Amino acid sequence: MTEDSGGIGERVATLRRRRGLTQEELAERAGVSVELVRKLEQGRRRSVRLGTLHCLAHALDVQTAALFDAPSPMNAGDPGPGVVGIRRALTPGTATRLEAEPTMEGLQRSLRDAWDLHRSADHVVLASVLPNLVDQARYLCEAQPGEASYHLAANAYHLAATLLIGVRAEDLALLAADRLQAAAARAGDEASIARAADTWAWLFCRQSRLEDAERAALGAADAIEPRFATATPLALAMWCALLQRGAQVAARRDDRDKVRNLLGLTRAASVRLGGNRDDAWTMTGPTNTAMHEVRAAVDMGRPRDALRIRVPEPDSLPAAWQARHLLDVAHAQYAIKQDTDALSTMRRIERITPGWLVYQGLAREIVRGMLRRYRPGAIPGLTRLATLLGVD
């Protein structure tokens, strides 16, 4: 379910009128009740299921994201309504009101849908969905305490931390990571604990606390190191995720031997897995390992090496992973002054994940550098991209 129904209802009403539809006609097109449309537009409906919003958006011929306000990128002073909702959920001042009592099965399904939004890099809709998921998880932990409810809570807090890191709301992400770690400890399963360790490592890396980041990732990897002959695919995937994070940190520290060793281990695990594996929160396998090799080469100042690395079937991974890899490629192209190619690569990111690029500080750095190299209009499309990213 999503919050901010008042804002959503206003947008639904505006779009409906623009298309000359009555409430009854919109309800029929969307396959929902007229009463729901009426309550939504009047602001009397507090939460709405994501599937319902998809149906309404389709009936109105818009993207679902058009029904929401976006979280404000790169601006801690004005985080935007999406992030404000997540902050409220992470720091509830009073008992949370839920329109219907949540169930374990219902929250599990909703979390799967939310991870799909993450995989498609849809920050806007995900930011609107998350507050209610966090509320439901907290309610279930209080009403039905146990490993199952804490596992779902860890899942919800992990999603929140991931989104907040993505939109650069890092102080709030620290709170989400703390909630994640507490829920993971109570859940007691290796997957939740690995998620928490990886999240802390990512946050520490963002803060240039590289020793702390390495300790978090590789300490957890050592703790769960599997036996190759008997390890389950999930155990190998969790281990790989932590090693890949460790390789990212080692690259930032320019520790080439450690990068080589860690990526060598992930390659071996990928062979053992027999192909790409998708666990929603992490991807493992030959494609993702090669993408990490590219990122490591770029971070260590070897852009030409990065562009020579073959990444098998990059289009097989979710949009969020493709976009992150392509930004590394654009960075490498920019570093060797292949600026037209870099701009083309960033346009491709826009096509794959509309809206994702505006949250990327690296994209701003690349465009800012290009603007210093060329006079206005020298590279077609550069001015438009600079405007999109808010670069002067």
mmCIF file of N, CA and C in Angstrom, residues 71-81 83-84 87 167-172:
data_model
loop_
_atom_site.group_PDB
_atom_site.id
_atom_site.type_symbol
_atom_site.label_atom_id
_atom_site.label_comp_id
_atom_site.label_asym_id
_atom_site.label_seq_id
_atom_site.Cartn_x
_atom_site.Cartn_y
_atom_site.Cartn_z
ATOM 1 N N PRO A 71 10.966 11.835 -4.412
ATOM 2 C CA PRO A 71 11.871 12.265 -3.360
ATOM 3 C C PRO A 71 12.901 13.212 -3.946
ATOM 4 N N SER A 72 13.213 14.288 -3.233
ATOM 5 C CA SER A 72 14.108 15.302 -3.773
ATOM 6 C C SER A 72 15.547 14.802 -3.759
ATOM 7 N N PRO A 73 16.251 14.815 -4.890
ATOM 8 C CA PRO A 73 17.599 14.253 -4.946
ATOM 9 C C PRO A 73 18.664 15.187 -4.385
ATOM 10 N N MET A 74 19.645 14.593 -3.730
ATOM 11 C CA MET A 74 20.898 15.280 -3.388
ATOM 12 C C MET A 74 20.690 16.530 -2.546
ATOM 13 N N ASN A 75 19.636 16.564 -1.719
ATOM 14 C CA ASN A 75 19.365 17.789 -0.977
ATOM 15 C C ASN A 75 18.847 17.429 0.411
ATOM 16 N N ALA A 76 19.760 17.334 1.381
ATOM 17 C CA ALA A 76 19.380 16.927 2.729
ATOM 18 C C ALA A 76 18.459 17.945 3.376
ATOM 19 N N GLY A 77 18.567 19.221 2.970
ATOM 20 C CA GLY A 77 17.725 20.250 3.556
ATOM 21 C C GLY A 77 16.293 20.192 3.078
ATOM 22 N N ASP A 78 16.053 19.614 1.926
ATOM 23 C CA ASP A 78 14.702 19.518 1.363
ATOM 24 C C ASP A 78 14.528 18.126 0.774
ATOM 25 N N PRO A 79 14.310 17.119 1.630
ATOM 26 C CA PRO A 79 14.339 15.739 1.166
ATOM 27 C C PRO A 79 13.175 15.334 0.285
ATOM 28 N N GLY A 80 12.122 16.133 0.235
ATOM 29 C CA GLY A 80 10.997 15.770 -0.618
ATOM 30 C C GLY A 80 9.998 14.896 0.113
ATOM 31 N N PRO A 81 8.760 14.859 -0.388
ATOM 32 C CA PRO A 81 7.684 14.163 0.305
ATOM 33 C C PRO A 81 7.897 12.661 0.419
ATOM 34 N N VAL A 83 10.720 10.964 0.851
ATOM 35 C CA VAL A 83 11.644 10.695 1.939
ATOM 36 C C VAL A 83 11.033 11.090 3.278
ATOM 37 N N VAL A 84 10.239 12.149 3.298
ATOM 38 C CA VAL A 84 9.563 12.551 4.536
ATOM 39 C C VAL A 84 8.665 11.421 5.040
ATOM 40 N N ARG A 87 10.826 8.813 6.641
ATOM 41 C CA ARG A 87 11.296 9.282 7.952
ATOM 42 C C ARG A 87 10.209 9.086 9.010
ATOM 43 N N VAL A 167 19.082 7.835 -2.998
ATOM 44 C CA VAL A 167 18.714 9.236 -3.206
ATOM 45 C C VAL A 167 19.579 10.170 -2.356
ATOM 46 N N ARG A 168 20.622 9.619 -1.775
ATOM 47 C CA ARG A 168 21.631 10.378 -1.019
ATOM 48 C C ARG A 168 21.093 10.970 0.283
ATOM 49 N N ALA A 169 20.064 10.354 0.842
ATOM 50 C CA ALA A 169 19.588 10.758 2.169
ATOM 51 C C ALA A 169 20.302 9.876 3.189
ATOM 52 N N GLU A 170 21.627 10.077 3.314
ATOM 53 C CA GLU A 170 22.465 9.101 4.017
ATOM 54 C C GLU A 170 22.280 9.118 5.525
ATOM 55 N N ASP A 171 21.988 10.269 6.112
ATOM 56 C CA ASP A 171 21.767 10.291 7.558
ATOM 57 C C ASP A 171 20.552 9.448 7.928
ATOM 58 N N LEU A 172 19.493 9.570 7.153
ATOM 59 C CA LEU A 172 18.312 8.767 7.406
ATOM 60 C C LEU A 172 18.569 7.293 7.072
#
